[in-house]
């Protein structure tokens, strides 16, 4: 891509896009958002980057192979189902822990949230695997 | 019982391996399986004699009557002894027949598997089980007939036998299911107890007809008899075993087995006696015109099977006894004659016509004696076992004058055939150029033992009558019968008729050349027989298949879509009309301006997508549809969907731009007519969907699931966003499945692109197509906004 | 309203189908896209149209005070959107490779190539 405008714009847009995608993931349980749309947003950011510069640069920025990301995400989702088994529940039943934040408030950490992180990574990995593969096509 | 059966099947599959390890003794090693079975069966005789059947059951799926139920009673015992006993001899015979043949292992595998299946048929005490084994015998028979798969005739005969018997098997299955339904049990032994219920049931006649068709096809009854002579393409050991002494008797066995349940009615008697007698005569008469050894024997086999069915159909105590004796006598002499016939052909370098054979008595003395014994037994000469059977048979037919006349004609033909095979090739002058040797030792066991049996059985009439025939006849009759066999019953009517038959047969034997000449003239008639009907039907089916493949599956993907869609449309419309059309709308939501605007925009955008000439404008129009969807989602309270839709639209455009860069922009326009048809199909489908949606909306279904989610989302799953909670908590397993699918799709896509022969992997600069690069870039910028 | 949306769905299905029956691979993919839009919309309105709020519980409350939109079809469609994206992407790759191997993007010419 030769457009200097696009490159410059991408450089500025990329960090907020990534931040936004993580934000979508984190708030997903209570407000619109979640792993799916977050992962798509993050993937879109990298796809934009690969268009503006090139796939090699985007791969370098990502640091991990997108296929590995998808695999790790799948593993995380799968593992998040296991804690329920220890308390005698069915696989993937939500289990919650209260994590004190110090000022009297608690943060609810639950396996569904971990599951959502896995979804995020899978969607990101899948998307980028396809985009990068097509982009590298001669 | 089950263990022994399993051993037989295992032995079958070991055959090729054994043949590789020690080719010389494969047959002998395999022999141990039927031998074990035979010994076990013999040991059961006393128990069976006292009326105590042996039973063994393994329940599998109780609810639908699936179980491995086996039962050994008198009838099963008689057949099982024949199957395993002759089976042993056949294995030995095969050893000699196929000496040095590279495919011997394969043949032994088929024939042992067949033996095991056949044993399964006679042991099975469950209707479904009997059907499974029944089909297995058809299947193994197919493999055996088609053993010489390089010969077209063999392939054709194999297919014919398979189609006829399997088609009959389907009828049988129908009959069995109806029968189980009527009797309320799948267990054969219980079913037989409920014979009176079955006979009174409204489905009795359909059951009887279906079962009869199944049995008649298998046992080569007229008009399904034609496959059996054609099946003589099989190697002789298979013919001797399957097509004379065992498989073809499966139909007889089944009818005999069911006779206490279905028999005793007028319909039963009418169907079985008519068909049986016709087959008996047709087979006997057609045998007169044959000169090929195996075909000669095949037609008499058809005839003999007809006789068994006929005797079964009459169903008096006498005929049942006569039938049981005849089954035994027939198995002995027919198997012997087949084995000798095969031996003659084998040792004379492939000569099959009896007219070209003669004077073999010096070269093949052992075969000669065996054949003569069997031939005389077949002809019913005193004091052979065949005579005992014939005597009993004539005695049983006492009141049926027509059937007695038929028996005389058929019996004379048997004499002719018995002499033709048992005597003719061995006496007279040896034709020039004919060379022969005695059959090798391994092939001698069968003919010697069985041939000797044809005579020897007559001297053990008491134990045979008491130990074998009585339990078998009792099982067929469904009540206690007492059997006393006599070799000599005095100068009664039956003996006179029997002697007359033999004399007539001898007369025919000397007039054989005249008979053959007559048969030659009658040959054209056979062209319109059932064989021709079969050929015509087969050809029609193939033509129809070809026609429908050409028209429906011509390889064009677009045509497949068209056909599927048209079919779906019509099916849905039909179902819709049958269901009685619309329900009335209870309430219809008011038309809101903004949503109407979006809807109309979507319709226009869809048309734009379809109509547009360039692919770029198509993609853009589709983008409009996508973003309109996102707007709709927003208005109807689905922010998650709206967000996802927007991002997806963007990504889709990026992906398409990347991929289309490599695809040519050339457009292929279909002819006007095709387009018109497609428009018709598409519009029809669209209208159908519209109507369907409206109909679906008119039905208000309660939403207990959704209400549960709404109620418990925060309380139990600690989440305020119910959609997200459903995805990651309530229905997390579904989502897990989905992300797995996603991963597979990605890996598949990447593999398609990356894994290819002789291509270097190289990261390249991504450049968008020259002619549309600018446009696409701007599209991409617009989208996230 | 229902009638209008039903017509929209019908149009999406019909249009998508027509495109899928064209000879060009590109049109096949676009047709597939239209078809999945139609299917999503169908699921969405099949549950009944409720212009209620989003199925998100207000801050500080534990249950809904007014009946929101049905969350179940939304969850279904969310999955469906992502899956159909993967399908489209896979189809793109597949067609690209098909074109490279077969050398044509004309479906009518492809029926002869059994490679």
PDB file of C-alpha atoms in Angstrom, chain B residues 20 82 203 225 281 283 313 315 334 362 452 464 642 673 709:
ATOM      1  CA  UNK B  20       0.223 -67.374   3.040  1.00  0.00           C
ATOM      2  CA  UNK B  82     -25.412 -81.068   6.963  1.00  0.00           C
ATOM      3  CA  UNK B 203     -51.975 -58.904   8.146  1.00  0.00           C
ATOM      4  CA  UNK B 225     -35.458 -70.082 -10.410  1.00  0.00           C
ATOM      5  CA  UNK B 281     -41.830 -79.987 -12.843  1.00  0.00           C
ATOM      6  CA  UNK B 283     -36.828 -77.907 -13.102  1.00  0.00           C
ATOM      7  CA  UNK B 313     -47.123 -76.955   1.634  1.00  0.00           C
ATOM      8  CA  UNK B 315     -48.329 -80.080   5.522  1.00  0.00           C
ATOM      9  CA  UNK B 334     -26.356 -83.963  -4.940  1.00  0.00           C
ATOM     10  CA  UNK B 362     -10.638 -96.993 -16.141  1.00  0.00           C
ATOM     11  CA  UNK B 452     -20.974 -94.294   0.431  1.00  0.00           C
ATOM     12  CA  UNK B 464     -31.393 -91.868  11.627  1.00  0.00           C
ATOM     13  CA  UNK B 642     -24.865  -4.282  15.865  1.00  0.00           C
ATOM     14  CA  UNK B 673     -33.056 -18.132 -21.119  1.00  0.00           C
ATOM     15  CA  UNK B 709     -31.977 -16.578  31.188  1.00  0.00           C
TER      16      UNK B 709
END
